[in-house]
Short mmCIF file of C-alpha atoms in Angstrom, two decimals:
data_model
loop_
_atom_site.label_atom_id
_atom_site.label_comp_id
_atom_site.label_asym_id
_atom_site.label_seq_id
_atom_site.Cartn_x
_atom_site.Cartn_y
_atom_site.Cartn_z
CA MET F 30 92.95 198.62 195.95
CA VAL F 31 91.47 195.19 196.50
CA ALA F 32 91.46 192.68 199.33
CA LEU F 33 92.89 189.51 197.86
CA LYS F 34 92.06 187.33 200.84
CA SER F 35 89.96 187.86 203.98
CA LYS F 36 90.91 185.63 206.87
CA ASN F 37 93.10 186.93 209.65
CA LYS F 38 95.93 189.38 210.02
CA LEU F 39 98.49 186.80 208.88
CA ASP F 40 96.68 185.20 205.97
CA HIS F 41 95.10 188.37 204.64
CA ILE F 42 96.70 190.00 201.49
CA GLU F 43 95.74 193.42 200.23
CA GLY F 44 96.57 195.07 196.89
CA ARG F 45 98.08 198.53 197.12
CA ILE F 46 99.51 201.21 194.78
CA GLY F 47 103.00 200.71 196.19
CA THR F 48 106.01 202.76 197.07
CA ALA F 49 107.56 203.03 193.58
CA ALA F 50 104.49 204.45 191.84
CA LEU F 51 103.77 206.89 194.62
CA THR F 52 107.44 208.01 194.78
CA ARG F 53 107.38 208.60 191.04
CA ALA F 54 104.25 210.70 191.36
CA VAL F 55 105.53 212.83 194.23
CA SER F 56 108.95 213.25 192.48
CA ALA F 57 107.21 214.42 189.28
CA GLY F 58 105.25 216.99 191.26
CA LEU F 59 101.84 215.51 190.35
CA ASP F 60 98.76 216.66 192.17
CA LEU F 61 97.73 213.67 194.30
CA THR F 62 94.66 215.35 195.87
CA THR F 63 92.22 213.00 194.19
CA VAL F 64 94.32 209.93 195.10
CA VAL F 65 94.65 211.04 198.71
CA ASP F 66 90.92 211.68 199.00
CA ALA F 67 90.14 208.16 197.58
CA LEU F 68 92.67 206.58 199.96
CA CYS F 69 91.27 208.47 202.91
CA GLU F 70 87.79 207.27 202.05
CA ALA F 71 89.00 203.68 201.70
CA ALA F 72 90.90 203.94 204.99
CA ARG F 73 87.68 204.72 206.80
CA GLY F 74 86.26 201.27 206.04
CA GLY F 75 86.03 198.53 203.52
CA PRO F 76 88.05 195.44 202.64
CA ALA F 77 91.19 197.33 201.60
CA ARG F 78 91.47 199.70 204.55
CA ALA F 79 94.92 198.56 205.51
CA ALA F 80 96.27 199.02 201.95
CA ALA F 81 94.90 202.55 201.87
CA LEU F 82 96.65 203.32 205.19
CA MET F 83 99.93 201.94 203.80
CA ASP F 84 99.73 204.10 200.68
CA LEU F 85 98.81 207.10 202.76
CA SER F 86 101.81 206.35 204.97
CA VAL F 87 104.14 206.49 201.93
CA ILE F 88 102.70 209.76 200.72
CA GLU F 89 102.96 211.41 204.15
CA GLN F 90 106.64 210.33 204.48
CA LEU F 91 107.49 211.48 200.96
CA GLN F 92 105.99 214.83 201.83
CA GLY F 93 108.23 215.13 204.91
CA ASN F 94 105.78 213.89 207.54
CA ARG F 95 107.70 210.86 208.70
CA GLU F 96 106.15 210.52 212.19
CA LYS F 97 102.60 210.76 210.85
CA GLY F 98 103.49 208.31 208.06
CA LEU F 99 104.87 205.78 210.50
CA ARG F 100 101.76 206.03 212.63
CA LEU F 101 99.59 205.26 209.58
CA GLN F 102 101.90 202.32 208.75
CA ALA F 103 101.51 200.96 212.30
CA LYS F 104 97.74 201.12 212.05
CA ALA F 105 97.88 199.29 208.69
CA LEU F 106 100.06 196.51 210.11
CA GLU F 107 97.74 196.00 213.02
CA GLN F 108 95.22 194.75 210.35
CA CYS F 109 97.34 193.20 207.63
CA GLN F 110 101.01 192.18 207.29
CA THR F 111 101.02 191.21 203.62
CA TYR F 112 100.61 193.47 200.59
CA GLU F 113 100.69 192.90 196.89
CA THR F 114 101.81 195.72 194.62
CA VAL F 115 99.06 196.06 192.01
CA THR F 116 100.21 195.66 188.40
CA ASP F 117 98.49 194.83 185.10
CA THR F 118 101.49 193.05 183.59
CA HIS F 119 101.63 189.28 183.04
CA THR F 120 103.27 187.42 185.92
CA ASP F 121 106.16 185.04 185.20
CA LEU F 122 107.71 185.08 188.69
CA ARG F 123 106.27 185.58 192.16
CA LEU F 124 108.60 187.45 194.48
CA LEU F 125 108.03 187.53 198.24
CA VAL F 126 109.84 190.45 199.87
CA LEU F 127 110.49 190.20 203.58
CA ALA F 128 110.47 193.74 204.84
CA ALA F 129 110.96 195.51 208.17
CA PRO F 130 108.21 197.89 209.43
CA ILE F 131 110.43 201.00 209.14
CA HIS F 132 110.44 204.30 207.24
CA VAL F 133 109.90 204.43 203.48
CA GLY F 134 113.16 203.83 201.71
CA GLY F 135 114.55 201.86 204.59
CA ASN F 136 114.17 198.45 202.96
CA THR F 137 115.83 197.38 199.70
CA PRO F 138 113.95 199.26 196.94
CA THR F 139 112.79 196.11 195.14
CA GLU F 140 109.76 197.74 193.53
CA PHE F 141 112.16 200.03 191.58
CA LEU F 142 114.41 197.14 190.69
CA ILE F 143 111.69 195.01 189.14
CA GLN F 144 109.73 197.81 187.47
CA GLY F 145 108.44 197.02 184.00
CA SER F 146 109.17 193.33 184.39
CA SER F 147 106.88 190.36 184.60
CA ILE F 148 107.80 189.86 188.31
CA ARG F 149 104.96 190.30 190.77
CA GLN F 150 105.90 191.49 194.22
CA THR F 151 104.19 190.58 197.47
CA THR F 152 105.63 192.23 200.61
CA LEU F 153 105.44 190.55 204.04
CA TYR F 154 106.27 192.85 206.96
CA LEU F 155 107.88 191.06 209.93
CA GLY F 156 109.11 192.05 213.30
CA PRO F 157 108.91 191.27 216.99
CA ASP F 158 105.15 191.82 216.96
CA LEU F 159 104.72 190.72 213.37
CA PRO F 160 105.41 187.00 213.32
CA VAL F 161 106.07 184.74 210.32
CA PRO F 162 102.68 183.20 209.31
CA GLU F 163 102.34 179.45 209.43
CA ARG F 164 101.24 179.56 205.75
CA LEU F 165 103.37 181.74 203.61
CA PRO F 166 102.04 183.63 200.58
CA GLU F 167 102.64 181.69 197.36
CA HIS F 168 106.02 182.66 195.92
CA ASP F 169 108.84 181.30 193.68
CA VAL F 170 111.63 183.12 195.48
CA ALA F 171 111.96 185.27 198.63
CA PHE F 172 114.17 188.29 199.21
CA VAL F 173 115.24 189.70 202.54
CA ALA F 174 114.87 193.47 202.19
CA ALA F 175 115.34 194.72 205.80
CA PRO F 176 118.47 196.80 206.35
CA GLY F 177 121.30 195.94 208.65
CA ASP F 178 121.97 199.41 209.88
CA VAL F 179 118.65 199.98 211.79
CA ASP F 180 118.53 198.56 215.28
CA ASP F 181 114.78 197.92 215.06
CA SER F 182 115.27 195.50 212.23
CA ARG F 183 117.84 193.29 214.08
CA PRO F 184 115.21 191.16 215.92
CA PHE F 185 113.48 190.58 212.50
CA LEU F 186 116.78 189.61 210.85
CA LEU F 187 117.63 187.20 213.66
CA HIS F 188 114.11 185.66 213.56
CA ILE F 189 114.36 185.16 209.72
CA LYS F 190 117.83 183.59 210.17
CA GLN F 191 116.26 180.95 212.41
CA CYS F 192 113.54 180.22 209.87
CA LEU F 193 115.74 179.84 206.85
CA GLU F 194 116.35 176.11 207.27
CA SER F 195 112.70 175.24 206.93
CA TRP F 196 111.81 177.89 204.33
CA SER F 197 109.88 176.41 201.41
CA ARG F 198 111.56 178.39 198.64
CA PRO F 199 114.96 179.94 197.77
CA VAL F 200 115.85 182.97 199.84
CA LEU F 201 118.14 185.72 198.61
CA ASN F 202 120.21 188.03 200.85
CA ASN F 203 120.97 186.07 203.95
CA PRO F 204 120.12 188.09 207.03
CA ASN F 205 123.36 187.01 208.75
CA SER F 206 125.32 188.64 205.99
CA ILE F 207 123.14 191.76 206.08
CA MET F 208 124.03 192.27 209.75
CA GLY F 209 127.72 192.29 208.74
CA LEU F 210 127.16 195.56 206.83
CA GLU F 211 126.83 197.78 209.89
CA ARG F 212 129.55 200.42 209.87
CA ASP F 213 131.53 199.09 212.82
CA GLN F 214 131.17 195.47 211.56
CA LEU F 215 132.17 196.25 207.98
CA THR F 216 135.82 196.80 209.00
CA VAL F 217 135.81 193.18 210.18
CA THR F 218 133.88 191.87 207.25
CA LEU F 219 136.31 193.39 204.71
CA ARG F 220 139.52 193.22 206.68
CA ASP F 221 141.28 190.79 204.24
CA VAL F 222 140.24 192.52 201.00
CA PRO F 223 143.31 193.79 199.06
CA ASN F 224 143.85 197.44 198.02
CA LEU F 225 140.89 198.58 200.10
CA ARG F 226 140.81 201.52 202.52
CA LEU F 227 138.09 201.58 205.21
CA PRO F 228 137.82 204.19 207.93
CA ASN F 229 138.45 202.89 211.44
CA THR F 230 134.97 202.95 213.01
CA ALA F 231 133.56 202.47 216.45
CA ARG F 232 130.03 202.62 217.81
CA ILE F 233 129.81 204.90 220.81
CA SER F 234 127.25 206.12 223.30
CA ARG F 235 126.41 209.80 223.81
CA ALA F 236 128.01 209.65 227.25
CA ASP F 237 131.28 208.24 225.92
CA LEU F 238 131.38 210.79 223.14
CA ALA F 239 130.99 213.50 225.73
CA MET F 240 133.84 211.96 227.68
CA ILE F 241 136.10 212.20 224.64
CA GLY F 242 135.18 215.91 224.48
CA HIS F 243 136.27 216.27 228.15
CA ALA F 244 139.47 214.22 227.64
CA ALA F 245 138.24 211.42 229.92
CA LEU F 246 138.50 209.04 226.98
CA THR F 247 140.66 209.05 223.85
CA PRO F 248 139.40 207.80 220.43
CA ALA F 249 142.07 205.10 220.60
CA ASP F 250 140.33 203.71 223.67
CA LEU F 251 137.46 202.78 221.34
CA PHE F 252 139.39 201.54 218.31
CA CYS F 253 143.09 201.14 217.73
CA ASP F 254 144.56 203.92 215.62
CA LEU F 255 141.42 206.00 215.87
CA ASP F 256 142.20 209.68 216.42
CA PHE F 257 141.19 213.21 215.55
CA PRO F 258 139.97 214.42 213.13
CA LEU F 259 136.87 212.26 213.55
CA VAL F 260 133.87 211.82 211.28
CA VAL F 261 130.80 211.46 213.45
CA ARG F 262 127.20 210.50 212.60
CA PRO F 263 124.19 209.16 214.45
CA VAL F 264 123.58 205.41 214.27
CA GLY F 265 121.05 204.75 211.51
CA SER F 266 121.42 208.14 209.82
CA HIS F 267 121.74 208.59 206.04
CA ALA F 268 122.06 211.35 203.45
CA GLY F 269 124.31 213.43 205.64
CA ARG F 270 121.96 213.88 208.63
CA ASN F 271 124.14 215.25 211.43
CA LEU F 272 127.30 214.03 209.61
CA GLU F 273 130.15 216.22 210.79
CA LEU F 274 133.93 216.43 211.04
CA LEU F 275 135.28 216.91 214.57
CA VAL F 276 138.81 218.33 214.26
CA THR F 277 139.53 218.73 217.97
CA ARG F 278 138.04 217.84 221.30
CA ALA F 279 136.52 221.28 221.51
CA ASP F 280 134.24 220.44 218.53
CA VAL F 281 132.57 217.53 220.45
CA GLN F 282 130.46 219.58 222.85
CA GLY F 283 129.28 221.88 220.14
CA TYR F 284 128.20 218.88 218.12
CA LEU F 285 126.29 217.32 221.03
CA GLY F 286 124.60 220.59 221.62
CA VAL F 287 122.82 220.39 218.30
CA CYS F 288 122.47 216.60 217.85
CA VAL F 289 120.20 214.79 220.30
CA ASP F 290 120.76 211.21 219.13
CA PRO F 291 121.71 208.62 221.84
CA GLU F 292 124.37 206.68 219.85
CA PHE F 293 126.90 207.49 217.22
CA PHE F 294 129.52 206.05 214.82
CA VAL F 295 132.90 207.76 214.99
CA SER F 296 135.31 207.09 212.15
CA SER F 297 138.74 208.16 211.07
CA TYR F 298 138.77 210.75 208.31
CA ILE F 299 140.16 209.65 204.95
CA ASP F 300 141.14 212.38 202.57
CA TYR F 301 139.89 211.25 199.14
CA ARG F 302 140.46 214.45 197.13
CA SER F 303 141.43 213.98 193.50
CA ASP F 304 144.38 215.78 191.87
CA ASP F 305 142.15 218.72 190.96
CA GLY F 306 141.03 219.12 194.57
CA ALA F 307 137.51 217.89 194.00
CA PHE F 308 135.86 215.03 195.92
CA ARG F 309 134.39 212.23 193.83
CA LYS F 310 132.07 209.70 195.37
CA TYR F 311 130.74 206.73 193.45
CA ARG F 312 127.77 204.44 194.12
CA ILE F 313 128.25 200.87 192.91
CA VAL F 314 125.67 198.11 193.23
CA PHE F 315 126.49 194.36 193.12
CA VAL F 316 124.00 191.96 191.61
CA ASN F 317 124.92 188.29 192.01
CA GLY F 318 128.53 189.35 192.52
CA THR F 319 128.78 191.64 189.49
CA PRO F 320 129.33 195.38 190.09
CA PHE F 321 127.39 198.05 188.20
CA ALA F 322 127.84 201.79 188.16
CA CYS F 323 124.85 203.55 189.79
CA HIS F 324 125.96 207.20 190.02
CA MET F 325 128.91 209.55 190.56
CA ALA F 326 128.86 212.73 192.60
CA ILE F 327 131.49 215.50 192.31
CA ALA F 328 131.79 218.31 194.90
CA ASP F 329 134.27 220.72 196.39
CA GLN F 330 133.69 219.42 199.94
CA TRP F 331 134.29 216.10 201.63
CA LYS F 332 130.71 215.73 202.78
CA VAL F 333 129.21 214.86 199.49
CA TRP F 334 126.13 212.85 198.44
CA TYR F 335 124.33 213.05 195.19
CA MET F 336 121.66 215.49 196.26
CA ASN F 337 124.08 218.19 197.37
CA ALA F 338 126.60 217.84 194.53
CA GLY F 339 124.71 220.04 192.04
CA MET F 340 125.05 217.50 189.25
CA ASP F 341 121.97 218.82 187.51
CA GLU F 342 123.48 222.34 187.37
CA ALA F 343 126.94 221.44 185.99
CA PRO F 344 127.19 220.00 182.43
CA GLU F 345 130.89 219.24 182.97
CA LYS F 346 130.12 217.09 186.01
CA ARG F 347 127.41 215.21 184.05
CA ASP F 348 129.83 214.63 181.22
CA GLU F 349 132.29 213.04 183.65
CA GLU F 350 129.52 210.90 185.19
CA ARG F 351 128.41 209.81 181.70
CA CYS F 352 131.99 208.81 180.94
CA PHE F 353 132.25 206.93 184.26
CA MET F 354 129.20 204.91 183.35
CA GLU F 355 130.08 204.24 179.77
CA THR F 356 133.64 203.16 180.48
CA PHE F 357 132.94 201.55 183.86
CA ASP F 358 133.76 197.95 182.84
CA ARG F 359 137.10 198.73 181.11
CA GLU F 360 138.21 201.53 183.40
CA PHE F 361 136.94 201.72 187.00
CA TYR F 362 136.00 198.02 187.34
CA SER F 363 139.22 197.03 185.65
CA ARG F 364 141.33 198.98 188.05
CA HIS F 365 139.65 197.46 191.11
CA LYS F 366 138.65 194.08 189.79
CA LYS F 367 140.38 191.98 192.39
CA THR F 368 139.14 194.26 195.21
CA PHE F 369 135.58 194.07 193.89
CA LEU F 370 135.62 190.26 193.61
CA GLU F 371 137.03 189.79 197.13
CA MET F 372 134.58 192.35 198.51
CA ALA F 373 131.63 190.53 197.00
CA ARG F 374 132.93 187.18 198.33
CA SER F 375 133.43 188.63 201.83
CA ILE F 376 130.05 190.38 202.04
CA ASN F 377 128.29 187.34 200.64
CA LEU F 378 125.02 188.98 199.59
CA ASP F 379 123.09 188.46 196.36
CA TYR F 380 122.42 192.20 196.19
CA PHE F 381 124.04 195.16 197.94
CA GLY F 382 125.61 198.53 197.17
CA ILE F 383 128.63 200.62 198.25
CA ASP F 384 129.46 204.28 198.31
CA CYS F 385 133.18 204.61 197.56
CA ALA F 386 136.00 206.75 196.21
CA GLU F 387 139.57 206.47 194.92
CA ASN F 388 142.48 207.95 196.82
CA LEU F 389 145.65 209.34 195.28
CA ASP F 390 147.42 205.95 195.87
CA GLY F 391 144.89 204.30 193.65
CA ASP F 392 143.17 202.34 196.47
CA LEU F 393 139.45 201.95 196.65
CA VAL F 394 138.04 203.83 199.66
CA VAL F 395 134.71 202.39 200.89
CA PHE F 396 132.61 204.56 203.16
CA GLU F 397 129.47 202.40 203.37
CA ALA F 398 128.05 199.04 202.28
CA ASP F 399 124.30 198.70 202.42
CA ASN F 400 121.63 196.33 201.06
CA ALA F 401 119.04 199.16 200.93
CA LEU F 402 120.80 202.01 199.07
CA ILE F 403 118.35 203.98 196.91
CA VAL F 404 118.47 202.88 193.27
CA HIS F 405 116.06 204.38 190.70
CA ASP F 406 115.72 205.86 187.24
CA MET F 407 113.60 208.91 188.10
CA ASP F 408 116.18 211.48 187.04
CA SER F 409 115.21 213.71 184.12
CA THR F 410 116.04 212.10 180.77
CA GLN F 411 116.57 215.62 179.39
CA VAL F 412 119.21 216.47 181.98
CA PHE F 413 120.65 212.96 182.45
CA PRO F 414 120.02 211.22 179.06
CA TYR F 415 122.69 208.60 179.79
CA LYS F 416 121.24 207.29 183.07
CA ARG F 417 118.22 205.32 182.08
CA GLU F 418 120.11 202.85 179.97
CA GLN F 419 122.61 202.27 182.72
CA MET F 420 119.95 201.78 185.38
CA GLN F 421 118.19 199.34 183.13
CA LYS F 422 121.30 197.15 183.12
CA ILE F 423 120.95 196.92 186.90
CA PHE F 424 117.24 196.18 186.77
CA THR F 425 117.70 193.50 184.09
CA ALA F 426 120.54 191.82 186.06
CA PHE F 427 118.38 191.87 189.23
CA GLY F 428 115.38 190.35 187.43
CA ASP F 429 117.53 187.72 185.74
CA MET F 430 119.00 186.76 189.11
CA LEU F 431 115.54 186.39 190.72
CA CYS F 432 114.29 184.33 187.77
CA ALA F 433 117.33 182.05 187.81
CA ARG F 434 117.01 181.47 191.57
CA GLY F 435 113.25 181.01 191.26
CA GLY F 436 113.58 178.35 188.58
CA ARG F 437 112.12 180.48 185.79
CA GLN F 438 115.18 180.37 183.42
#
């Protein structure tokens, strides 16, 4: 870790290990005791104290200590807003990532997307108390990485939107379009896309959800045609946290008894079972308007995401995922080409991803669109030998897009 500049909080840049390298180490089960000891020593003083705090923040969060990790991040950002991910590769393009000061994995995972390339990443954290510096770090292209589904990032996105007209370099992922990805806004964003099914979705307070449980409100009062069964989840939640199906009003109070969040999204339930009764959910990422297969999860329940689908334990599921990836262009993409093209046009982002399915009518069912979906190639090459090549297609397309927009092609 090195301090690259030493002026004030806005001009100062520190070199850090970075999220991708630390995530790989934790995922691989490596002993980070020596690394943590060195970071703790650096965090006690010296020119790279903030960088050490940021890396310790990542480690704590990856080990399940989110609150402690966010406290360390806040301490780091009090001293320095800008960090460069240390790399020993030759630099052909300078990427400035505009990130929100939120939990690890909350911003677009750009470090994973540019791994192994000659692109050097500098990350500038911005927010209500983290202003845009008068003098920006040198860069060829900027990328807005803050998500649209976290309320805390909205002030940042609105601020960046105001700055875009005077920005000195090309900026990818317009913040205005990012805000259109929120679950209740997505229905509006994609309302004219053909052969697409979206769940009717409304944002609702805890008090109003309780009123639905007591029959003082009906779901249709919130959104036309919304009715039981309802899929409910807290605003800002991912990976199935407190995601439940409420079949009747009686289920509402039980749900509120175990979930303490203040606001929720309620959505209509779409049955997306295949002919064999299994549920198949696909993750697709779009780079410069082109869709790429990211993964496929198969489960016997509707509430499915990759981590609970048991893909690593079922060779037949992995065979189907491999086939999905290898035939994506001529099969899945071909079936939904018009829908994909119109979706990319409507969302209007340089990079984003969707979680989706197919119903028995052949329509594309989209559950979520997000600019910060996790994309990586950390899966075991022994268990998933087909994945690394597919993920490299995404990484190459992302790097090529950055280079083209940054004037390096």
